[in-house]
mmCIF file of C-alpha atoms and ligand atoms in Angstrom:
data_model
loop_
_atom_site.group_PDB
_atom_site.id
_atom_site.type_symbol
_atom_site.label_atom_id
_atom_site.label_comp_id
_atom_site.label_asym_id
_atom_site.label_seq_id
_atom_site.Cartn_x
_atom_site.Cartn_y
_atom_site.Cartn_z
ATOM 1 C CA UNK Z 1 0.000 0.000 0.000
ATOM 2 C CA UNK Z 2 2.943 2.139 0.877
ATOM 3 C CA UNK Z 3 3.676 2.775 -3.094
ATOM 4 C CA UNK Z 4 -0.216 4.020 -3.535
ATOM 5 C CA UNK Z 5 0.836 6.424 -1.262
ATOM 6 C CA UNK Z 6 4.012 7.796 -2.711
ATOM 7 C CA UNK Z 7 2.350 7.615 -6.499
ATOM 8 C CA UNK Z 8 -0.355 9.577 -5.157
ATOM 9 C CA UNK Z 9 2.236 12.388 -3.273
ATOM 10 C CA UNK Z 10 4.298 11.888 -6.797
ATOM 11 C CA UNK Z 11 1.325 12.261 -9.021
ATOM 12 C CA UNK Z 12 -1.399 13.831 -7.432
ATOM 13 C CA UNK Z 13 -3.864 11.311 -8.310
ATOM 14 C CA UNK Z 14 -4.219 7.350 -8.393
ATOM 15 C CA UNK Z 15 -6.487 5.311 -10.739
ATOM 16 C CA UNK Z 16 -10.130 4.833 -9.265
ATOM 17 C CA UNK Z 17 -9.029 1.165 -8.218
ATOM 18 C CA UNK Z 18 -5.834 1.922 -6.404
ATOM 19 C CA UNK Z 19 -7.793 5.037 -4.300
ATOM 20 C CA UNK Z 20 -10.622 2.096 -3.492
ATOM 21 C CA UNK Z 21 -7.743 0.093 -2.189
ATOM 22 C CA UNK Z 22 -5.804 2.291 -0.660
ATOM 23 C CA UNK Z 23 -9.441 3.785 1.519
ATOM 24 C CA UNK Z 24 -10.084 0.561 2.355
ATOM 25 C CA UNK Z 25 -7.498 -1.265 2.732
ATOM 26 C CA UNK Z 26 -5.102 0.539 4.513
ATOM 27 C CA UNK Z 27 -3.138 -0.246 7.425
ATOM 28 C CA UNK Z 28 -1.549 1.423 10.639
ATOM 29 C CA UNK Z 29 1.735 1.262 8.861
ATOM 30 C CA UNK Z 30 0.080 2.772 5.649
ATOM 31 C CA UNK Z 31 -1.584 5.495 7.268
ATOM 32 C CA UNK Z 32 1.331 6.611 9.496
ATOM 33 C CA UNK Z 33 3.174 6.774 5.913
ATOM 34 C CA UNK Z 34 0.312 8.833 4.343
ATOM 35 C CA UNK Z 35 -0.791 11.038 7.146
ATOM 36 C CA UNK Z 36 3.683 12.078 7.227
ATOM 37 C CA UNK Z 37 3.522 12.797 3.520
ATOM 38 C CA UNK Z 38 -0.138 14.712 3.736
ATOM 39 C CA UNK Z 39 1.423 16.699 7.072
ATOM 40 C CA UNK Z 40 5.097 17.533 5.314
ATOM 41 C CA UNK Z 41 2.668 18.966 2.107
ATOM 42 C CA UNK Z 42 0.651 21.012 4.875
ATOM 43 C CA UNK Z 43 3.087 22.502 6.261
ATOM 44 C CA UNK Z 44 5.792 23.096 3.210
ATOM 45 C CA UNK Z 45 2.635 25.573 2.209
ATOM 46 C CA UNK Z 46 1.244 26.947 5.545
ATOM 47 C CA UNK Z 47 4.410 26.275 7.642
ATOM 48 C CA UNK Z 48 3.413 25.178 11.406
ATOM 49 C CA UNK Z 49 0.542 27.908 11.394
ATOM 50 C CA UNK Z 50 -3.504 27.097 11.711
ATOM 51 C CA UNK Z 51 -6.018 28.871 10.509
ATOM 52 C CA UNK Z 52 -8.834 30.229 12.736
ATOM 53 C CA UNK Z 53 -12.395 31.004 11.767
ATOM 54 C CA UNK Z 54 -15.013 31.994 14.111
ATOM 55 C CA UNK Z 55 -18.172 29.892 13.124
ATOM 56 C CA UNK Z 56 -21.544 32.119 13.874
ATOM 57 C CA UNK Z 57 -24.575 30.493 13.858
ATOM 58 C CA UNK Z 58 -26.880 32.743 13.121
ATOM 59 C CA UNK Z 59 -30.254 30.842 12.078
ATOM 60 C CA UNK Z 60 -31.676 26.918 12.764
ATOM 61 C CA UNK Z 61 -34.572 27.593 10.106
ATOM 62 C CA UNK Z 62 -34.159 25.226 7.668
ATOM 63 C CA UNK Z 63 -37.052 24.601 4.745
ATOM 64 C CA UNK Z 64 -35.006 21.510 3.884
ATOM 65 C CA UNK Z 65 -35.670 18.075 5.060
ATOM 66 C CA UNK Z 66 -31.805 16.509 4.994
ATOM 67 C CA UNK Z 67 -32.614 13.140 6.613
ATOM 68 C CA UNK Z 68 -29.150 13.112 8.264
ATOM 69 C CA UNK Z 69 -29.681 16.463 9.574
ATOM 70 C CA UNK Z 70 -30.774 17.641 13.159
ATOM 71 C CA UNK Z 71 -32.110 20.890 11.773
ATOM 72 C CA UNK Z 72 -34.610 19.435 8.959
ATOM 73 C CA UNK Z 73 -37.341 21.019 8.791
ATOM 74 C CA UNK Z 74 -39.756 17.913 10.178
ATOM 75 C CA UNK Z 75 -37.984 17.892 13.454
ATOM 76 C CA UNK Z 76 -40.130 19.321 15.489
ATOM 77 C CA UNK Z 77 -37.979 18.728 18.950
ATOM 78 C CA UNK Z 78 -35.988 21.717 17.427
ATOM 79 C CA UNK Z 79 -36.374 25.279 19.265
ATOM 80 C CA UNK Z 80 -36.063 27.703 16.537
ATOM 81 C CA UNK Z 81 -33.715 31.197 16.546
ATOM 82 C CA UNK Z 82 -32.181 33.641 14.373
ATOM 83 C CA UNK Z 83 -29.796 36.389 15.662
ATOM 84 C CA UNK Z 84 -30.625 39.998 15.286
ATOM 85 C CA UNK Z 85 -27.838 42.041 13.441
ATOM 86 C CA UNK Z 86 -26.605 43.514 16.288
ATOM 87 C CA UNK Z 87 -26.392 39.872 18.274
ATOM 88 C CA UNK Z 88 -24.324 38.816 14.956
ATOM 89 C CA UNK Z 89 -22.418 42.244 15.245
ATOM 90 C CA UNK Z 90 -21.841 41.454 18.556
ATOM 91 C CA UNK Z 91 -20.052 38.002 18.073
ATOM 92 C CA UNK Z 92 -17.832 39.463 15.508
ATOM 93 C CA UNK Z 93 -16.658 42.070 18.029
ATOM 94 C CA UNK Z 94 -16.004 39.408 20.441
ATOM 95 C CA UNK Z 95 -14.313 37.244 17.850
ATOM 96 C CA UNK Z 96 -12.229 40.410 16.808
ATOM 97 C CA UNK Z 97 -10.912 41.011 20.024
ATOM 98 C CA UNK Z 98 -9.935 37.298 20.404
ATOM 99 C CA UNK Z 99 -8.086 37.285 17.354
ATOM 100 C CA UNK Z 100 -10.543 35.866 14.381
ATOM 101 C CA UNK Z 101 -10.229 37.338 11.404
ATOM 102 C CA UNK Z 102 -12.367 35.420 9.779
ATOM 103 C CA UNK Z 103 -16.233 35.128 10.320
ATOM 104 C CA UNK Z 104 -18.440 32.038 9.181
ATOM 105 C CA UNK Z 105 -21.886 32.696 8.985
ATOM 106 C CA UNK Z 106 -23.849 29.678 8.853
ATOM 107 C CA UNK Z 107 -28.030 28.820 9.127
ATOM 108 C CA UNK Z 108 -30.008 26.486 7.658
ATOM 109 C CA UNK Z 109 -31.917 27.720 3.907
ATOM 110 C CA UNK Z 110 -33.729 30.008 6.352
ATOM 111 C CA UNK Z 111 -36.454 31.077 3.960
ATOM 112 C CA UNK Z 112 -37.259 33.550 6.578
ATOM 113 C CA UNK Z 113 -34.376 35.917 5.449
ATOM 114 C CA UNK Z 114 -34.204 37.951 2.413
ATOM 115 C CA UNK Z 115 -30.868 38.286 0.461
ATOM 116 C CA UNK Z 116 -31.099 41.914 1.167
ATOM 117 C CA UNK Z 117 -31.089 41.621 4.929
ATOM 118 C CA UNK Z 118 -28.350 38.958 4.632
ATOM 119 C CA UNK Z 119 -26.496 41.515 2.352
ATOM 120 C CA UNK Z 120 -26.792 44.528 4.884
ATOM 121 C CA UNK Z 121 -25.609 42.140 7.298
ATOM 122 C CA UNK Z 122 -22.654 41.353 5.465
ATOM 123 C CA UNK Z 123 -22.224 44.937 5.017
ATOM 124 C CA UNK Z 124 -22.031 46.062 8.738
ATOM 125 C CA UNK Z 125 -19.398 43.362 9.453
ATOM 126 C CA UNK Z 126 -17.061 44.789 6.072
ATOM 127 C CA UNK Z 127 -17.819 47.441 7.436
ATOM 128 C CA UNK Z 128 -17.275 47.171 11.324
ATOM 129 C CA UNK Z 129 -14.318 44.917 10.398
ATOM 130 C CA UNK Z 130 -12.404 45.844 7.525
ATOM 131 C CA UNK Z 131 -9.970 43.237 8.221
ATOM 132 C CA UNK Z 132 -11.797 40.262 8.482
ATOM 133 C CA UNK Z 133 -13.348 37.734 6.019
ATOM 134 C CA UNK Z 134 -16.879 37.252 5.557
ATOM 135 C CA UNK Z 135 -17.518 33.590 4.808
ATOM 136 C CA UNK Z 136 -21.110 32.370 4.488
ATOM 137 C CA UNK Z 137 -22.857 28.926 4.659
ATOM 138 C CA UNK Z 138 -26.480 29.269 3.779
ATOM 139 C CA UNK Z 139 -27.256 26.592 1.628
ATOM 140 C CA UNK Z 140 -28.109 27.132 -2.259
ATOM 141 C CA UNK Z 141 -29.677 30.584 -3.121
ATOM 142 C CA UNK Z 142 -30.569 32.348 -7.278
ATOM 143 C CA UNK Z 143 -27.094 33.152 -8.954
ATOM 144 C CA UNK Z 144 -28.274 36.647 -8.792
ATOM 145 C CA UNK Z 145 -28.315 36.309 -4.530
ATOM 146 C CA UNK Z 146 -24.835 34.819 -4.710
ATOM 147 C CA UNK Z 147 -24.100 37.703 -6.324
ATOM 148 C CA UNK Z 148 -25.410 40.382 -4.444
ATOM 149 C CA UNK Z 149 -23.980 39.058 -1.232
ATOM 150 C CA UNK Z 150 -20.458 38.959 -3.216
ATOM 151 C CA UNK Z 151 -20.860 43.124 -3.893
ATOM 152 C CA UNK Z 152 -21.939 43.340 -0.277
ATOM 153 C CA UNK Z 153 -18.470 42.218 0.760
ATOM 154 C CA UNK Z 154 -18.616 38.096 1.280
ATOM 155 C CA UNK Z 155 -15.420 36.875 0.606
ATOM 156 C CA UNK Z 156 -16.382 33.065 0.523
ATOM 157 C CA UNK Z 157 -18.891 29.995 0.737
ATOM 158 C CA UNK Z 158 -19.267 26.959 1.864
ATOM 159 C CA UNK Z 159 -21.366 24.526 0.396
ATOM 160 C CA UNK Z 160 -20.906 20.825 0.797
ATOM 161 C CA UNK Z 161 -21.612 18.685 -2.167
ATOM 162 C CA UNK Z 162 -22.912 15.897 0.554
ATOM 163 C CA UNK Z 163 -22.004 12.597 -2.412
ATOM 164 C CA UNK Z 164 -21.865 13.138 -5.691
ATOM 165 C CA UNK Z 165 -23.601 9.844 -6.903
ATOM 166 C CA UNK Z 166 -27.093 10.921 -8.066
ATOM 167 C CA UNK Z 167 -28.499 7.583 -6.494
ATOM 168 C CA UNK Z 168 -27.097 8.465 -3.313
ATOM 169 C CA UNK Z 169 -27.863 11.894 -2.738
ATOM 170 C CA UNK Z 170 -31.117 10.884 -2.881
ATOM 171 C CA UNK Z 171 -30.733 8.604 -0.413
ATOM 172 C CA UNK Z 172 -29.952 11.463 1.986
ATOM 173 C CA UNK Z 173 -32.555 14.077 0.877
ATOM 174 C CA UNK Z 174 -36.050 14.293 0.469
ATOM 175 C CA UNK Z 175 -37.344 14.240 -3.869
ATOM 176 C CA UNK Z 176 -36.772 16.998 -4.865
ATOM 177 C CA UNK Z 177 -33.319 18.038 -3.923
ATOM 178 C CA UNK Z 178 -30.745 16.707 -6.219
ATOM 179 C CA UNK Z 179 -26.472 16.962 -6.527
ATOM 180 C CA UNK Z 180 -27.003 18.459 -9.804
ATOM 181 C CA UNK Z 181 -28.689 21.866 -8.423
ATOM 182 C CA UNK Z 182 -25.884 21.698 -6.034
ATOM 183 C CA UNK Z 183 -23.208 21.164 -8.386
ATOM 184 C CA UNK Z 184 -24.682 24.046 -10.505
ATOM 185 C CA UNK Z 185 -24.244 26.059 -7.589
ATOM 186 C CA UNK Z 186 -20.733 25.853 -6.731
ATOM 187 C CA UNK Z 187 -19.782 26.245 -10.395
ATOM 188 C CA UNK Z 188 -21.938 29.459 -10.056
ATOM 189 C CA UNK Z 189 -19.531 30.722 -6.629
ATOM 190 C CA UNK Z 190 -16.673 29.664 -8.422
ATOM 191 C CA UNK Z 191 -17.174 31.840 -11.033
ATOM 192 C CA UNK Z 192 -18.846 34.943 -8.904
ATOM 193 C CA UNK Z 193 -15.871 34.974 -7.248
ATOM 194 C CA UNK Z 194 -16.025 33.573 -4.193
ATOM 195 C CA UNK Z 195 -13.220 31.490 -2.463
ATOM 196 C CA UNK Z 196 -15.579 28.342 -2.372
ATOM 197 C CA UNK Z 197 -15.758 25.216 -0.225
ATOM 198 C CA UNK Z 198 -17.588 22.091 -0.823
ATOM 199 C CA UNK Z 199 -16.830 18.608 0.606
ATOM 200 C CA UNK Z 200 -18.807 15.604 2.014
ATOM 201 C CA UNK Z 201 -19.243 13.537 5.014
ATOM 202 C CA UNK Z 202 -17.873 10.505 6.065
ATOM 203 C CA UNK Z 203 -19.852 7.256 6.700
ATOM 204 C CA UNK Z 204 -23.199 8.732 5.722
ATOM 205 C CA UNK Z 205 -25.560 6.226 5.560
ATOM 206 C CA UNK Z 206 -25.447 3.662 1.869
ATOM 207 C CA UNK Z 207 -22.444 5.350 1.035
ATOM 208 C CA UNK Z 208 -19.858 2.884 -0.586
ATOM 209 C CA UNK Z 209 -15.805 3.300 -1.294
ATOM 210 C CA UNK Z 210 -17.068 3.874 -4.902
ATOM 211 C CA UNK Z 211 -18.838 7.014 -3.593
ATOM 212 C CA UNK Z 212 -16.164 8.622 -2.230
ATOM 213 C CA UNK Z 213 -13.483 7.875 -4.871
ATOM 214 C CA UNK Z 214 -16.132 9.418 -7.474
ATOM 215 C CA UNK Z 215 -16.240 12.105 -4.530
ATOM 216 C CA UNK Z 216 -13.064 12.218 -4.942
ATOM 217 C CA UNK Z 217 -12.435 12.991 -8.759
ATOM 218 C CA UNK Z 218 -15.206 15.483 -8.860
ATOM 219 C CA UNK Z 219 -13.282 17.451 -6.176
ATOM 220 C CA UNK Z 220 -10.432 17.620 -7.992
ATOM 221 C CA UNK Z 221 -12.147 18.444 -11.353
ATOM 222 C CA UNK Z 222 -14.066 21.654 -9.606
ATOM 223 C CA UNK Z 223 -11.159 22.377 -7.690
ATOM 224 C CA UNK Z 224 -12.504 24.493 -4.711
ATOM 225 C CA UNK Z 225 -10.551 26.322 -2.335
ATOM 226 C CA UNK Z 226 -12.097 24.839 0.410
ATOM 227 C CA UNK Z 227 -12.634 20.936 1.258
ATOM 228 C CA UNK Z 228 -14.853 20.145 4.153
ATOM 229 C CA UNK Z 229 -13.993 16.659 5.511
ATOM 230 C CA UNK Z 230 -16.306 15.422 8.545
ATOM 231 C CA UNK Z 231 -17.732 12.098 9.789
ATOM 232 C CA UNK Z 232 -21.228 11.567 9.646
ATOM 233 C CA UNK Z 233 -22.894 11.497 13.335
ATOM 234 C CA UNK Z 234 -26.550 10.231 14.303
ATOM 235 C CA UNK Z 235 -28.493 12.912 15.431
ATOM 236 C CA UNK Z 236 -31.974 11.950 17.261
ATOM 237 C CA UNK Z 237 -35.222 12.647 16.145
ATOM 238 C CA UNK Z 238 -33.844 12.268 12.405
ATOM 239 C CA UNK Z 239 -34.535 9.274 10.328
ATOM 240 C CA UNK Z 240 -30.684 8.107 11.038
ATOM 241 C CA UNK Z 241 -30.998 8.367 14.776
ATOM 242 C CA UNK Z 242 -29.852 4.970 14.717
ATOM 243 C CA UNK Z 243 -27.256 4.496 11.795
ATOM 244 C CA UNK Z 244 -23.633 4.054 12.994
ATOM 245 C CA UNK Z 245 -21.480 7.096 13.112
ATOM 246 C CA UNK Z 246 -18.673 7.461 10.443
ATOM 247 C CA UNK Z 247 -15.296 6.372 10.935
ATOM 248 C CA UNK Z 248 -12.734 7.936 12.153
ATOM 249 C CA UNK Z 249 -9.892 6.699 10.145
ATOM 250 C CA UNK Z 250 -11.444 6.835 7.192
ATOM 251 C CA UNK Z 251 -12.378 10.427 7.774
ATOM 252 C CA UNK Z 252 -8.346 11.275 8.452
ATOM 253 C CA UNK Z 253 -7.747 8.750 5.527
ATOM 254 C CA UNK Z 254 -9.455 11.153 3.570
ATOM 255 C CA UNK Z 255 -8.293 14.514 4.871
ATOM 256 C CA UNK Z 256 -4.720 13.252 3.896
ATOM 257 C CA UNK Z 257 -5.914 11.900 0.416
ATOM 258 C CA UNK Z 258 -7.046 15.405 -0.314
ATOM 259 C CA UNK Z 259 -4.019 17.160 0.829
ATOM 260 C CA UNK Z 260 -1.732 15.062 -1.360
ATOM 261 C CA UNK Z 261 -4.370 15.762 -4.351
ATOM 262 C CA UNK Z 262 -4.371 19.585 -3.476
ATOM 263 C CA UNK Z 263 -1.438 21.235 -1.411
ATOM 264 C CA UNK Z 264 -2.919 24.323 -1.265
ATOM 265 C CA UNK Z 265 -6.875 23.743 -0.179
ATOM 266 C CA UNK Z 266 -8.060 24.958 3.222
ATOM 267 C CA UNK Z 267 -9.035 22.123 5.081
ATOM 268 C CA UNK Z 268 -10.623 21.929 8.360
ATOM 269 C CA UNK Z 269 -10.235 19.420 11.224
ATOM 270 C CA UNK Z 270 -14.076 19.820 11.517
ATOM 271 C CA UNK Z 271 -16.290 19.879 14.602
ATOM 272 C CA UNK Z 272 -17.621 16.578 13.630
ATOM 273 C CA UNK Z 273 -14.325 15.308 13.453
ATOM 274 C CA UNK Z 274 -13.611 16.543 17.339
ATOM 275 C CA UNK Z 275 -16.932 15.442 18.449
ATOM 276 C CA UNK Z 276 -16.425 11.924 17.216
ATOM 277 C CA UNK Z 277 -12.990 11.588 18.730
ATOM 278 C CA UNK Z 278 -11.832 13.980 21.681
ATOM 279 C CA UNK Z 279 -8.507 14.227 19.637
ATOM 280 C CA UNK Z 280 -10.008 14.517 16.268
ATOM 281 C CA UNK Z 281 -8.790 18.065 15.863
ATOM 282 C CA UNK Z 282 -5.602 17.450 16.749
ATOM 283 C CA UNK Z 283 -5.253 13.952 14.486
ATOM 284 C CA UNK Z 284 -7.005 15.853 11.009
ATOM 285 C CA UNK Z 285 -4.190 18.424 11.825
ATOM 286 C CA UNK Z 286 -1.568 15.618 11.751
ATOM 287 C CA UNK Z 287 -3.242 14.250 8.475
ATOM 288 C CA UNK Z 288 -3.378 17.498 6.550
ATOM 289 C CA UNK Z 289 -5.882 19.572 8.046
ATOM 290 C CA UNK Z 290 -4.693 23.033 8.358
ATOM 291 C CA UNK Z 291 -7.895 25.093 9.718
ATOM 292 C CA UNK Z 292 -10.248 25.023 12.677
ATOM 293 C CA UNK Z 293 -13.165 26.504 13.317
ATOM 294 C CA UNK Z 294 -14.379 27.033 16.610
ATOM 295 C CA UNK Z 295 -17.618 28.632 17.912
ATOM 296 C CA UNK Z 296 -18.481 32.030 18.241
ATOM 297 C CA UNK Z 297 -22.407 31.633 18.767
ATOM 298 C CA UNK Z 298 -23.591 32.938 21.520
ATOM 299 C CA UNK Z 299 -23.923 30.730 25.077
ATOM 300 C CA UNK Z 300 -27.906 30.859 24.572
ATOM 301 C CA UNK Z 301 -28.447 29.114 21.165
ATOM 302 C CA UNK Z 302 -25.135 26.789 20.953
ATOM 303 C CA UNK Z 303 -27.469 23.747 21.946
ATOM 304 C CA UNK Z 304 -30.186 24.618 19.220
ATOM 305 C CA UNK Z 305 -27.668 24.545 16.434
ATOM 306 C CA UNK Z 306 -27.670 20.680 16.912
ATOM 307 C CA UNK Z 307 -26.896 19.240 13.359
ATOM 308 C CA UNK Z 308 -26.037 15.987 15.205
ATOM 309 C CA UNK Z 309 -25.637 14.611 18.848
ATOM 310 C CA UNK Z 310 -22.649 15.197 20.892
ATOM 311 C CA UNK Z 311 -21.414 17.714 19.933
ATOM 312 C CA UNK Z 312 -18.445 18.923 20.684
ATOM 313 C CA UNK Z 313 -17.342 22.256 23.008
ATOM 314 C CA UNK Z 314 -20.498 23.481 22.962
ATOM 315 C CA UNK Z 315 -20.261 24.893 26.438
ATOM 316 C CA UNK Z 316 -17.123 26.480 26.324
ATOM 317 C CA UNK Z 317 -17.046 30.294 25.846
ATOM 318 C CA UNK Z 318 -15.165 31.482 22.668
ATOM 319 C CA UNK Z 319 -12.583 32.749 24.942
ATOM 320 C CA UNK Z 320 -12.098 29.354 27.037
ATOM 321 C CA UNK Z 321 -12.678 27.341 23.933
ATOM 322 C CA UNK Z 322 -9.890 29.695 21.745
ATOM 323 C CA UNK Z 323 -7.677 29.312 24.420
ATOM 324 C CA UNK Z 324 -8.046 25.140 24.855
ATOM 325 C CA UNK Z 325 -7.367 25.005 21.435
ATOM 326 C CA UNK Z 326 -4.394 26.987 20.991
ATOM 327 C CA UNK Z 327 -2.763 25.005 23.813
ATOM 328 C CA UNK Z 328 -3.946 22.052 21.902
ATOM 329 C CA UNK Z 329 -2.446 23.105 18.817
ATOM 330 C CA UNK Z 330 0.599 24.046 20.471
ATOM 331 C CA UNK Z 331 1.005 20.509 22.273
ATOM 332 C CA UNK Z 332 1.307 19.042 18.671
ATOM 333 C CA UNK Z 333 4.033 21.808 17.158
ATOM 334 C CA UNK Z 334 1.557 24.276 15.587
ATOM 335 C CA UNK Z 335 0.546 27.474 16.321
ATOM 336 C CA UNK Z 336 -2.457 29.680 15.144
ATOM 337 C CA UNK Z 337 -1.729 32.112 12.542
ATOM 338 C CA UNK Z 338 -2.762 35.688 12.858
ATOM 339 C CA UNK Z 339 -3.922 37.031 9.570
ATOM 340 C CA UNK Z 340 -7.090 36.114 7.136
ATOM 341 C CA UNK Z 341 -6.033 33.259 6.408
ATOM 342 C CA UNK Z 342 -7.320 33.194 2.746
ATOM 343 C CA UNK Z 343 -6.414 30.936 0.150
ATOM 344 C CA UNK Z 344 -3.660 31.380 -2.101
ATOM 345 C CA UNK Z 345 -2.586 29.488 -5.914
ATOM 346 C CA UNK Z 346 0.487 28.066 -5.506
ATOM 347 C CA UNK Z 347 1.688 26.531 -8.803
ATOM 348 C CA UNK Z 348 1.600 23.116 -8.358
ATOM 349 C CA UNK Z 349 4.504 21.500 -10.046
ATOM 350 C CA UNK Z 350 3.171 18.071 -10.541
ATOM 351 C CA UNK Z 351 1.516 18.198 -14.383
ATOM 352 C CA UNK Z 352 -0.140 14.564 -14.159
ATOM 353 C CA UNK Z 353 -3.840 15.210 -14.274
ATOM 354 C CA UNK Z 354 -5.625 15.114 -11.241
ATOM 355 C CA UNK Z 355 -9.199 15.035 -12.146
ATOM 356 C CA UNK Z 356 -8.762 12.208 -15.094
ATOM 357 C CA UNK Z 357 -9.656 8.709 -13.742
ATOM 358 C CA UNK Z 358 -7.358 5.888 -15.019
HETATM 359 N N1 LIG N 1 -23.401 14.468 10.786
HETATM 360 C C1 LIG N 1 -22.328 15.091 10.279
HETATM 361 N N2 LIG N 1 -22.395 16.204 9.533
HETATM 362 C C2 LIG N 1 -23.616 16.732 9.314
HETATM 363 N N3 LIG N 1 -23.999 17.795 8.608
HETATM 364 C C3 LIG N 1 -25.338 17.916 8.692
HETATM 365 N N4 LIG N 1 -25.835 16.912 9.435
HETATM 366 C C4 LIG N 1 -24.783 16.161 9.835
HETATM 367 C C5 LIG N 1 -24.641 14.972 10.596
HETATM 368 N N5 LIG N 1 -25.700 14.353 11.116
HETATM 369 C C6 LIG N 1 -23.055 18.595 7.839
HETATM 370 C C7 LIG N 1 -23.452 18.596 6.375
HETATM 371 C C8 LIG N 1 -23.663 20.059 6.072
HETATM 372 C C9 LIG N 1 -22.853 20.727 7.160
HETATM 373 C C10 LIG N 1 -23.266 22.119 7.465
HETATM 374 O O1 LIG N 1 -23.045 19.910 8.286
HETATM 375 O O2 LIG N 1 -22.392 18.077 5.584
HETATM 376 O O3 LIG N 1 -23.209 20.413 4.795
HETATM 377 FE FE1 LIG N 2 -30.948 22.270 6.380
HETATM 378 FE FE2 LIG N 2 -28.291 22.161 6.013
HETATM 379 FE FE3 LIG N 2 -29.480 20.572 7.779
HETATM 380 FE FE4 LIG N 2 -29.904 20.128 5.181
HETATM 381 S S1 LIG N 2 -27.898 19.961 6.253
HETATM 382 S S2 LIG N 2 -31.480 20.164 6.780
HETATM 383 S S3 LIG N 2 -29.872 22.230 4.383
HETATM 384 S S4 LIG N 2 -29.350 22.792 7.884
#
């Protein structure tokens, strides 16, 4: 397995069989091997230094019906909130003062707020905060509402892909909802301008290894600046309450697969990833992740943002919580890096085409 590993640093890509093999068949050997070649990558581009992003939740509405998802809109058991500007001005001023530069602004597809109030919003923090950056993670939205939270000052977006296998994503969402809307979407942030993120979870129920190599390709063939990596987690009162969680080697597996494939993405060693493991920020780190993103919400609505159960540090202040994890970070040789944190191109040398299966 050791040689799928070093073609894949070498190459940037395997062929669809040898990334099924080397997913699911690895060993401890194997992954120490690949998680030491994803790390050296890491930090040849971002040196020993994490990224922090301050994750506001600012809205549980959701009118989707995700059947993974805590915040669907047929769970009733769900207490519903949105922040006021001024609550969301309020965390970013906190944030600020602990050091984020970076704001993520994430709800359900609240259908409750209009682009424009989303757009002032975005405004006041450019505004407020010259020097931070505005991400958002509000679901899919008109090209023309992509765009007009762009000119109101949003530097990126997140929005996770989930699978792209047709079959499966419909496994996972109500009729109606379908990868290719999704897919059309990112293409559309892409070429707005937005740093964009997209990404999948791990383990979500009927995926196969097939899935995620096909995951995989179509990651490297859209090329976003951001790759979301987390396991997928039961959450009660969904219609998965009782599938088993994702794993956690495959999810650092895969984290260090996509570092190899892209040096330069920003990848996060996700919440989910923490709450499934209590070192799972520190191990994505050590497999290629090179961002966290703590919680800025405020104390009140932390437990209503409950996409799934158990989830992590969601009583710590932002203070406590920024602190733990610097002295986390710091127990492992890394330190948090002060600026933005956007992403940058750097020329990647290898020319084999990642992206082209085979
Ligand atoms: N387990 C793990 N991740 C989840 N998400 C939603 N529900 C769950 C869950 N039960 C992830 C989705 C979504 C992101 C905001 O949270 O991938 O894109
Ligand atoms: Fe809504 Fe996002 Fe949850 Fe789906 S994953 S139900 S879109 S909050």
């Amino acid at each position: 397995m050791r040689h799928f590993v070093d073609e894949l640093a070498d190459r940037g890509t395997l062929s669809k069989e040898n990334f099924s093999l080397l997913l699911s068949g690895s060993d401890a050997e194997t992954d120490a091997h690949l998680f030491a070649r994803a790390r050296t990558v890491a930090t040849s581009v971002f040196g020993n230094e994490i990224y922090l992003r301050g994750l506001i939740e600012f809205s549980n509405f959701c009118r989707l019906n995700c059947l993974y998802c805590g915040l669907r809109s047929d769970n009733r058991g769900v207490e519903r909130y949105r922040l006021a500007k001024d609550e969301i001005l309020g965390c970013c001023a906190e944030g600020r003062r602990l050091g984020f530069r970076t704001f993520v602004l994430q709800s359900g597809e609240d259908a409750g707020i209009q682009t424009e109030t989303l757009a002032g919003i975005v405004r006041a923090i450019r505004e407020g905060f010259p020097d931070c950056a505005i991400t958002l993670s509000a679901g899919e939205m008109a090209p023309e509402d992509f765009r007009a939270l762009f000119e109101a000052g949003a530097d990126r977006y997140l929005l996770r892909h989930e699978t792209i296998s047709p079959e499966h994503f419909r496994r996972l969402h109500p009729p109606g909802v379908e990868v290719a809307s999704r897919v059309a979407s990112l293409r559309v942030l892409k070429e707005i301008g937005f740093q964009t993120g997209s990404g999948i979870m791990v383990g979500s129920p009927f995926q196969t290894v097939a899935n995620i190599v096909d995951d995989l390709f179509f990651l490297a063939d859209l090329r976003p600046e951001m790759i979301g990596i987390g396991p997928f987690l039961p959450c009660r009162g969904t219609p998965f309450e009782s599938m088993a969680p994702g794993s956690l080697d495959l999810t650092l597996r895969l984290i260090a697969v996509l570092r190899l494939m892209r040096p330069d993405a920003l990848i996060p060693a996700t919440t989910a990833l923490a709450s499934l493991h209590p070192e799972g920020r520190e191990r994505g780190i050590l497999a290629g992740a090179n961002v966290v993103m703590p919680n800025l919400s405020p104390m009140n609505v932390r437990a209503k943002y409950r996409l799934y159960d158990g989830k992590a540090f969601a009583g710590l202040e932002a203070a406590e919580m920024r602190d733990e994890l610097e002295r986390r970070l710091a127990g492992i040789g890394y330190a948090m890096a002060a600026g933005r944190g956007d992403h940058r191109d750097i020329p990647d040398p290898r020319s084999a085409g990642a992206g082209t299966a085979d």
